[in-house]
GROMACS .gro file of N, CA and C in nm:
model
  366
    1UNK      N    1   2.136  -1.268   0.457
    1UNK     CA    2   2.003  -1.324   0.440
    1UNK      C    3   2.005  -1.469   0.486
    2UNK      N    4   1.906  -1.504   0.564
    2UNK     CA    5   1.898  -1.642   0.613
    2UNK      C    6   1.851  -1.734   0.500
    3UNK      N    7   1.885  -1.861   0.518
    3UNK     CA    8   1.851  -1.960   0.416
    3UNK      C    9   1.700  -1.970   0.398
    4UNK      N   10   1.625  -1.965   0.508
    4UNK     CA   11   1.479  -1.977   0.499
    4UNK      C   12   1.418  -1.858   0.425
    5UNK      N   13   1.476  -1.739   0.445
    5UNK     CA   14   1.426  -1.621   0.375
    5UNK      C   15   1.455  -1.629   0.226
    6UNK      N   16   1.572  -1.682   0.190
    6UNK     CA   17   1.607  -1.697   0.050
    6UNK      C   18   1.517  -1.799  -0.019
    7UNK      N   19   1.487  -1.908   0.050
    7UNK     CA   20   1.397  -2.010  -0.006
    7UNK      C   21   1.259  -1.952  -0.028
    8UNK      N   22   1.211  -1.874   0.068
    8UNK     CA   23   1.080  -1.810   0.054
    8UNK      C   24   1.080  -1.711  -0.061
    9UNK      N   25   1.187  -1.635  -0.075
    9UNK     CA   26   1.198  -1.538  -0.183
    9UNK      C   27   1.192  -1.607  -0.319
   10UNK      N   28   1.263  -1.716  -0.335
   10UNK     CA   29   1.263  -1.789  -0.461
   10UNK      C   30   1.125  -1.849  -0.489
   11UNK      N   31   1.062  -1.905  -0.386
   11UNK     CA   32   0.930  -1.966  -0.404
   11UNK      C   33   0.827  -1.861  -0.445
   12UNK      N   34   0.826  -1.746  -0.378
   12UNK     CA   35   0.733  -1.639  -0.414
   12UNK      C   36   0.761  -1.586  -0.555
   13UNK      N   37   0.888  -1.569  -0.589
   13UNK     CA   38   0.924  -1.515  -0.720
   13UNK      C   39   0.878  -1.608  -0.832
   14UNK      N   40   0.902  -1.736  -0.818
   14UNK     CA   41   0.862  -1.832  -0.921
   14UNK      C   42   0.711  -1.836  -0.934
   15UNK      N   43   0.639  -1.840  -0.821
   15UNK     CA   44   0.494  -1.848  -0.829
   15UNK      C   45   0.433  -1.722  -0.888
   16UNK      N   46   0.488  -1.605  -0.855
   16UNK     CA   47   0.435  -1.480  -0.912
   16UNK      C   48   0.469  -1.466  -1.060
   17UNK      N   49   0.583  -1.517  -1.102
   17UNK     CA   50   0.615  -1.515  -1.246
   17UNK      C   51   0.521  -1.606  -1.325
   18UNK      N   52   0.488  -1.722  -1.270
   18UNK     CA   53   0.394  -1.812  -1.337
   18UNK      C   54   0.256  -1.748  -1.343
   19UNK      N   55   0.215  -1.685  -1.233
   19UNK     CA   56   0.086  -1.616  -1.231
   19UNK      C   57   0.083  -1.502  -1.334
   20UNK      N   58   0.188  -1.422  -1.340
   20UNK     CA   59   0.193  -1.311  -1.434
   20UNK      C   60   0.193  -1.360  -1.579
   21UNK      N   61   0.266  -1.466  -1.606
   21UNK     CA   62   0.269  -1.520  -1.741
   21UNK      C   63   0.132  -1.573  -1.782
   22UNK      N   64   0.065  -1.641  -1.690
   22UNK     CA   65  -0.070  -1.690  -1.718
   22UNK      C   66  -0.167  -1.577  -1.742
   23UNK      N   67  -0.156  -1.469  -1.665
   23UNK     CA   68  -0.245  -1.355  -1.685
   23UNK      C   69  -0.217  -1.288  -1.821
   24UNK      N   70  -0.090  -1.281  -1.858
   24UNK     CA   71  -0.058  -1.224  -1.990
   24UNK      C   72  -0.113  -1.312  -2.102
   25UNK      N   73  -0.099  -1.443  -2.088
   25UNK     CA   74  -0.153  -1.533  -2.190
   25UNK      C   75  -0.304  -1.515  -2.203
   26UNK      N   76  -0.371  -1.497  -2.090
   26UNK     CA   77  -0.517  -1.491  -2.092
   26UNK      C   78  -0.568  -1.356  -2.142
   27UNK      N   79  -0.501  -1.249  -2.108
   27UNK     CA   80  -0.555  -1.117  -2.141
   27UNK      C   81  -0.505  -1.060  -2.273
   28UNK      N   82  -0.409  -1.124  -2.336
   28UNK     CA   83  -0.360  -1.076  -2.465
   28UNK      C   84  -0.402  -1.173  -2.575
   29UNK      N   85  -0.515  -1.145  -2.642
   29UNK     CA   86  -0.563  -1.239  -2.745
   29UNK      C   87  -0.471  -1.247  -2.866
   30UNK      N   88  -0.383  -1.147  -2.883
   30UNK     CA   89  -0.291  -1.151  -2.996
   30UNK      C   90  -0.195  -1.270  -2.986
   31UNK      N   91  -0.168  -1.315  -2.863
   31UNK     CA   92  -0.076  -1.426  -2.846
   31UNK      C   93  -0.141  -1.559  -2.880
   32UNK      N   94  -0.274  -1.565  -2.879
   32UNK     CA   95  -0.346  -1.687  -2.913
   32UNK      C   96  -0.330  -1.799  -2.811
   33UNK      N   97  -0.315  -1.767  -2.686
   33UNK     CA   98  -0.294  -1.870  -2.584
   33UNK      C   99  -0.398  -1.858  -2.472
   34UNK      N  100  -0.522  -1.828  -2.507
   34UNK     CA  101  -0.626  -1.813  -2.406
   34UNK      C  102  -0.650  -1.942  -2.330
   35UNK      N  103  -0.645  -2.055  -2.398
   35UNK     CA  104  -0.672  -2.183  -2.331
   35UNK      C  105  -0.561  -2.222  -2.235
   36UNK      N  106  -0.442  -2.170  -2.253
   36UNK     CA  107  -0.331  -2.200  -2.162
   36UNK      C  108  -0.323  -2.098  -2.049
   37UNK      N  109  -0.377  -1.978  -2.069
   37UNK     CA  110  -0.363  -1.871  -1.972
   37UNK      C  111  -0.433  -1.897  -1.841
   38UNK      N  112  -0.558  -1.943  -1.845
   38UNK     CA  113  -0.633  -1.963  -1.722
   38UNK      C  114  -0.574  -2.074  -1.635
   39UNK      N  115  -0.543  -2.193  -1.691
   39UNK     CA  116  -0.482  -2.295  -1.605
   39UNK      C  117  -0.346  -2.252  -1.548
   40UNK      N  118  -0.269  -2.178  -1.626
   40UNK     CA  119  -0.140  -2.131  -1.577
   40UNK      C  120  -0.157  -2.028  -1.465
   41UNK      N  121  -0.258  -1.943  -1.476
   41UNK     CA  122  -0.287  -1.847  -1.370
   41UNK      C  123  -0.332  -1.918  -1.243
   42UNK      N  124  -0.416  -2.018  -1.256
   42UNK     CA  125  -0.461  -2.094  -1.140
   42UNK      C  126  -0.343  -2.166  -1.077
   43UNK      N  127  -0.255  -2.221  -1.157
   43UNK     CA  128  -0.135  -2.285  -1.104
   43UNK      C  129  -0.049  -2.185  -1.028
   44UNK      N  130  -0.036  -2.063  -1.081
   44UNK     CA  131   0.040  -1.959  -1.012
   44UNK      C  132  -0.021  -1.924  -0.878
   45UNK      N  133  -0.155  -1.916  -0.871
   45UNK     CA  134  -0.222  -1.887  -0.745
   45UNK      C  135  -0.202  -2.000  -0.644
   46UNK      N  136  -0.210  -2.124  -0.691
   46UNK     CA  137  -0.189  -2.238  -0.602
   46UNK      C  138  -0.045  -2.238  -0.551
   47UNK      N  139   0.051  -2.213  -0.640
   47UNK     CA  140   0.191  -2.206  -0.597
   47UNK      C  141   0.214  -2.090  -0.500
   48UNK      N  142   0.142  -1.980  -0.518
   48UNK     CA  143   0.153  -1.868  -0.426
   48UNK      C  144   0.103  -1.907  -0.287
   49UNK      N  145  -0.007  -1.980  -0.282
   49UNK     CA  146  -0.059  -2.028  -0.154
   49UNK      C  147   0.040  -2.126  -0.090
   50UNK      N  148   0.098  -2.215  -0.170
   50UNK     CA  149   0.197  -2.309  -0.117
   50UNK      C  150   0.324  -2.238  -0.071
   51UNK      N  151   0.361  -2.129  -0.138
   51UNK     CA  152   0.477  -2.051  -0.095
   51UNK      C  153   0.451  -1.988   0.041
   52UNK      N  154   0.329  -1.942   0.061
   52UNK     CA  155   0.292  -1.884   0.191
   52UNK      C  156   0.298  -1.989   0.301
   53UNK      N  157   0.246  -2.109   0.272
   53UNK     CA  158   0.253  -2.219   0.370
   53UNK      C  159   0.398  -2.255   0.398
   54UNK      N  160   0.481  -2.261   0.293
   54UNK     CA  161   0.623  -2.291   0.310
   54UNK      C  162   0.692  -2.185   0.396
   55UNK      N  163   0.662  -2.060   0.371
   55UNK     CA  164   0.723  -1.953   0.450
   55UNK      C  165   0.686  -1.964   0.597
   56UNK      N  166   0.560  -1.991   0.626
   56UNK     CA  167   0.518  -2.005   0.766
   56UNK      C  168   0.583  -2.127   0.831
   57UNK      N  169   0.597  -2.233   0.756
   57UNK     CA  170   0.658  -2.354   0.811
   57UNK      C  171   0.807  -2.332   0.838
   58UNK      N  172   0.877  -2.266   0.745
   58UNK     CA  173   1.019  -2.240   0.764
   58UNK      C  174   1.044  -2.142   0.879
   59UNK      N  175   0.950  -2.052   0.904
   59UNK     CA  176   0.964  -1.957   1.013
   59UNK      C  177   0.925  -2.017   1.147
   60UNK      N  178   0.874  -2.138   1.147
   60UNK     CA  179   0.836  -2.204   1.271
   60UNK      C  180   0.701  -2.160   1.325
   61UNK      N  181   0.621  -2.099   1.241
   61UNK     CA  182   0.488  -2.054   1.283
   61UNK      C  183   0.386  -2.160   1.247
   62UNK      N  184   0.282  -2.167   1.323
   62UNK     CA  185   0.174  -2.260   1.295
   62UNK      C  186   0.075  -2.200   1.197
   63UNK      N  187  -0.034  -2.268   1.184
   63UNK     CA  188  -0.141  -2.217   1.097
   63UNK      C  189  -0.204  -2.095   1.163
   64UNK      N  190  -0.241  -1.995   1.083
   64UNK     CA  191  -0.303  -1.877   1.142
   64UNK      C  192  -0.442  -1.909   1.195
   65UNK      N  193  -0.479  -1.841   1.302
   65UNK     CA  194  -0.613  -1.863   1.357
   65UNK      C  195  -0.714  -1.788   1.269
   66UNK      N  196  -0.821  -1.855   1.239
   66UNK     CA  197  -0.925  -1.795   1.155
   66UNK      C  198  -1.039  -1.750   1.243
   67UNK      N  199  -1.054  -1.620   1.256
   67UNK     CA  200  -1.167  -1.565   1.327
   67UNK      C  201  -1.245  -1.476   1.230
   68UNK      N  202  -1.362  -1.433   1.271
   68UNK     CA  203  -1.450  -1.357   1.183
   68UNK      C  204  -1.388  -1.223   1.144
   69UNK      N  205  -1.314  -1.161   1.236
   69UNK     CA  206  -1.253  -1.032   1.208
   69UNK      C  207  -1.147  -1.042   1.098
   70UNK      N  208  -1.064  -1.145   1.103
   70UNK     CA  209  -0.960  -1.164   1.002
   70UNK      C  210  -1.021  -1.196   0.866
   71UNK      N  211  -1.124  -1.279   0.865
   71UNK     CA  212  -1.191  -1.314   0.740
   71UNK      C  213  -1.255  -1.191   0.677
   72UNK      N  214  -1.315  -1.104   0.760
   72UNK     CA  215  -1.376  -0.981   0.709
   72UNK      C  216  -1.270  -0.889   0.649
   73UNK      N  217  -1.152  -0.882   0.710
   73UNK     CA  218  -1.045  -0.798   0.657
   73UNK      C  219  -0.998  -0.849   0.521
   74UNK      N  220  -0.986  -0.979   0.507
   74UNK     CA  221  -0.943  -1.037   0.379
   74UNK      C  222  -1.049  -1.014   0.272
   75UNK      N  223  -1.175  -1.033   0.307
   75UNK     CA  224  -1.284  -1.012   0.210
   75UNK      C  225  -1.287  -0.865   0.166
   76UNK      N  226  -1.270  -0.772   0.260
   76UNK     CA  227  -1.268  -0.630   0.226
   76UNK      C  228  -1.150  -0.598   0.134
   77UNK      N  229  -1.034  -0.653   0.164
   77UNK     CA  230  -0.916  -0.625   0.082
   77UNK      C  231  -0.934  -0.679  -0.060
   78UNK      N  232  -0.983  -0.800  -0.071
   78UNK     CA  233  -1.003  -0.860  -0.204
   78UNK      C  234  -1.110  -0.782  -0.282
   79UNK      N  235  -1.217  -0.745  -0.214
   79UNK     CA  236  -1.323  -0.667  -0.280
   79UNK      C  237  -1.269  -0.532  -0.330
   80UNK      N  238  -1.190  -0.466  -0.248
   80UNK     CA  239  -1.132  -0.336  -0.286
   80UNK      C  240  -1.046  -0.350  -0.411
   81UNK      N  241  -0.961  -0.452  -0.412
   81UNK     CA  242  -0.873  -0.472  -0.527
   81UNK      C  243  -0.950  -0.512  -0.652
   82UNK      N  244  -1.057  -0.588  -0.636
   82UNK     CA  245  -1.137  -0.625  -0.753
   82UNK      C  246  -1.212  -0.505  -0.811
   83UNK      N  247  -1.261  -0.417  -0.725
   83UNK     CA  248  -1.328  -0.296  -0.774
   83UNK      C  249  -1.229  -0.209  -0.850
   84UNK      N  250  -1.111  -0.189  -0.793
   84UNK     CA  251  -1.010  -0.109  -0.860
   84UNK      C  252  -0.968  -0.174  -0.992
   85UNK      N  253  -0.945  -0.304  -0.991
   85UNK     CA  254  -0.907  -0.374  -1.114
   85UNK      C  255  -1.017  -0.372  -1.218
   86UNK      N  256  -1.143  -0.379  -1.175
   86UNK     CA  257  -1.254  -0.369  -1.270
   86UNK      C  258  -1.259  -0.233  -1.336
   87UNK      N  259  -1.235  -0.129  -1.259
   87UNK     CA  260  -1.229   0.005  -1.317
   87UNK      C  261  -1.116   0.019  -1.417
   88UNK      N  262  -1.001  -0.036  -1.382
   88UNK     CA  263  -0.885  -0.033  -1.472
   88UNK      C  264  -0.916  -0.108  -1.601
   89UNK      N  265  -0.981  -0.222  -1.589
   89UNK     CA  266  -1.014  -0.301  -1.707
   89UNK      C  267  -1.115  -0.228  -1.796
   90UNK      N  268  -1.211  -0.159  -1.735
   90UNK     CA  269  -1.308  -0.084  -1.815
   90UNK      C  270  -1.243   0.032  -1.888
   91UNK      N  271  -1.148   0.098  -1.823
   91UNK     CA  272  -1.079   0.208  -1.889
   91UNK      C  273  -0.999   0.157  -2.008
   92UNK      N  274  -0.930   0.046  -1.991
   92UNK     CA  275  -0.850  -0.007  -2.102
   92UNK      C  276  -0.937  -0.065  -2.213
   93UNK      N  277  -1.060  -0.104  -2.179
   93UNK     CA  278  -1.150  -0.157  -2.281
   93UNK      C  279  -1.221  -0.047  -2.359
   94UNK      N  280  -1.211   0.079  -2.311
   94UNK     CA  281  -1.270   0.190  -2.384
   94UNK      C  282  -1.388   0.256  -2.316
   95UNK      N  283  -1.438   0.201  -2.208
   95UNK     CA  284  -1.549   0.260  -2.135
   95UNK      C  285  -1.491   0.352  -2.027
   96UNK      N  286  -1.452   0.472  -2.068
   96UNK     CA  287  -1.372   0.560  -1.982
   96UNK      C  288  -1.449   0.615  -1.862
   97UNK      N  289  -1.572   0.658  -1.882
   97UNK     CA  290  -1.642   0.725  -1.771
   97UNK      C  291  -1.675   0.628  -1.658
   98UNK      N  292  -1.734   0.515  -1.694
   98UNK     CA  293  -1.767   0.416  -1.590
   98UNK      C  294  -1.640   0.359  -1.529
   99UNK      N  295  -1.540   0.334  -1.612
   99UNK     CA  296  -1.413   0.280  -1.562
   99UNK      C  297  -1.342   0.376  -1.469
  100UNK      N  298  -1.345   0.504  -1.502
  100UNK     CA  299  -1.281   0.604  -1.417
  100UNK      C  300  -1.354   0.615  -1.284
  101UNK      N  301  -1.487   0.617  -1.288
  101UNK     CA  302  -1.563   0.625  -1.164
  101UNK      C  303  -1.539   0.501  -1.076
  102UNK      N  304  -1.542   0.385  -1.138
  102UNK     CA  305  -1.519   0.262  -1.062
  102UNK      C  306  -1.375   0.256  -1.010
  103UNK      N  307  -1.280   0.302  -1.090
  103UNK     CA  308  -1.141   0.305  -1.046
  103UNK      C  309  -1.120   0.398  -0.928
  104UNK      N  310  -1.186   0.514  -0.930
  104UNK     CA  311  -1.173   0.607  -0.816
  104UNK      C  312  -1.236   0.551  -0.689
  105UNK      N  313  -1.351   0.486  -0.703
  105UNK     CA  314  -1.413   0.421  -0.587
  105UNK      C  315  -1.320   0.311  -0.534
  106UNK      N  316  -1.264   0.234  -0.625
  106UNK     CA  317  -1.170   0.130  -0.585
  106UNK      C  318  -1.047   0.186  -0.518
  107UNK      N  319  -0.998   0.300  -0.565
  107UNK     CA  320  -0.882   0.363  -0.504
  107UNK      C  321  -0.912   0.408  -0.362
  108UNK      N  322  -1.029   0.464  -0.342
  108UNK     CA  323  -1.069   0.504  -0.206
  108UNK      C  324  -1.081   0.380  -0.115
  109UNK      N  325  -1.136   0.273  -0.170
  109UNK     CA  326  -1.146   0.150  -0.091
  109UNK      C  327  -1.008   0.093  -0.058
  110UNK      N  328  -0.916   0.102  -0.153
  110UNK     CA  329  -0.779   0.055  -0.128
  110UNK      C  330  -0.712   0.138  -0.021
  111UNK      N  331  -0.733   0.269  -0.025
  111UNK     CA  332  -0.677   0.355   0.080
  111UNK      C  333  -0.736   0.320   0.216
  112UNK      N  334  -0.856   0.268   0.217
  112UNK     CA  335  -0.919   0.227   0.343
  112UNK      C  336  -0.868   0.095   0.397
  113UNK      N  337  -0.789   0.021   0.318
  113UNK     CA  338  -0.736  -0.106   0.365
  113UNK      C  339  -0.644  -0.086   0.485
  114UNK      N  340  -0.565   0.020   0.483
  114UNK     CA  341  -0.467   0.043   0.591
  114UNK      C  342  -0.537   0.064   0.725
  115UNK      N  343  -0.633   0.157   0.736
  115UNK     CA  344  -0.697   0.170   0.867
  115UNK      C  345  -0.780   0.048   0.906
  116UNK      N  346  -0.833  -0.022   0.808
  116UNK     CA  347  -0.915  -0.139   0.841
  116UNK      C  348  -0.828  -0.253   0.894
  117UNK      N  349  -0.715  -0.279   0.829
  117UNK     CA  350  -0.633  -0.393   0.869
  117UNK      C  351  -0.540  -0.362   0.985
  118UNK      N  352  -0.475  -0.245   0.984
  118UNK     CA  353  -0.378  -0.212   1.087
  118UNK      C  354  -0.440  -0.129   1.198
  119UNK      N  355  -0.527  -0.038   1.161
  119UNK     CA  356  -0.588   0.052   1.258
  119UNK      C  357  -0.510   0.182   1.264
  120UNK      N  358  -0.576   0.284   1.314
  120UNK     CA  359  -0.512   0.415   1.327
  120UNK      C  360  -0.472   0.436   1.471
  121UNK      N  361  -0.351   0.482   1.491
  121UNK     CA  362  -0.300   0.509   1.624
  121UNK      C  363  -0.298   0.660   1.646
  122UNK      N  364  -0.312   0.702   1.770
  122UNK     CA  365  -0.312   0.845   1.800
  122UNK      C  366  -0.174   0.903   1.799
   0.00000   0.00000   0.00000
């Protein structure tokens, strides 16, 4: 493993652990740390973005070009994951029918991420 890959691995791991811990603090009221959960989650997201910038810099790549097609792919992917996550949250909250329907729609949207982002080859 190259040194740059190891540094990226450590940076991503730390940022995702901070994000996961913040999400646990926020979504588990039994722990009583709701006020700490949201800032910790935001910090994890910021560190995740910085890890991505660090990885691109260590690999010698420049900033990615932002065109309308790439932005649409990112928006579709985020929307798909939010729909699926919303369905999952509704199921765990006790609203099974709406949560299941929303989760299935989200799952179909997630399956559509592959052809949308990569495309289908013959």
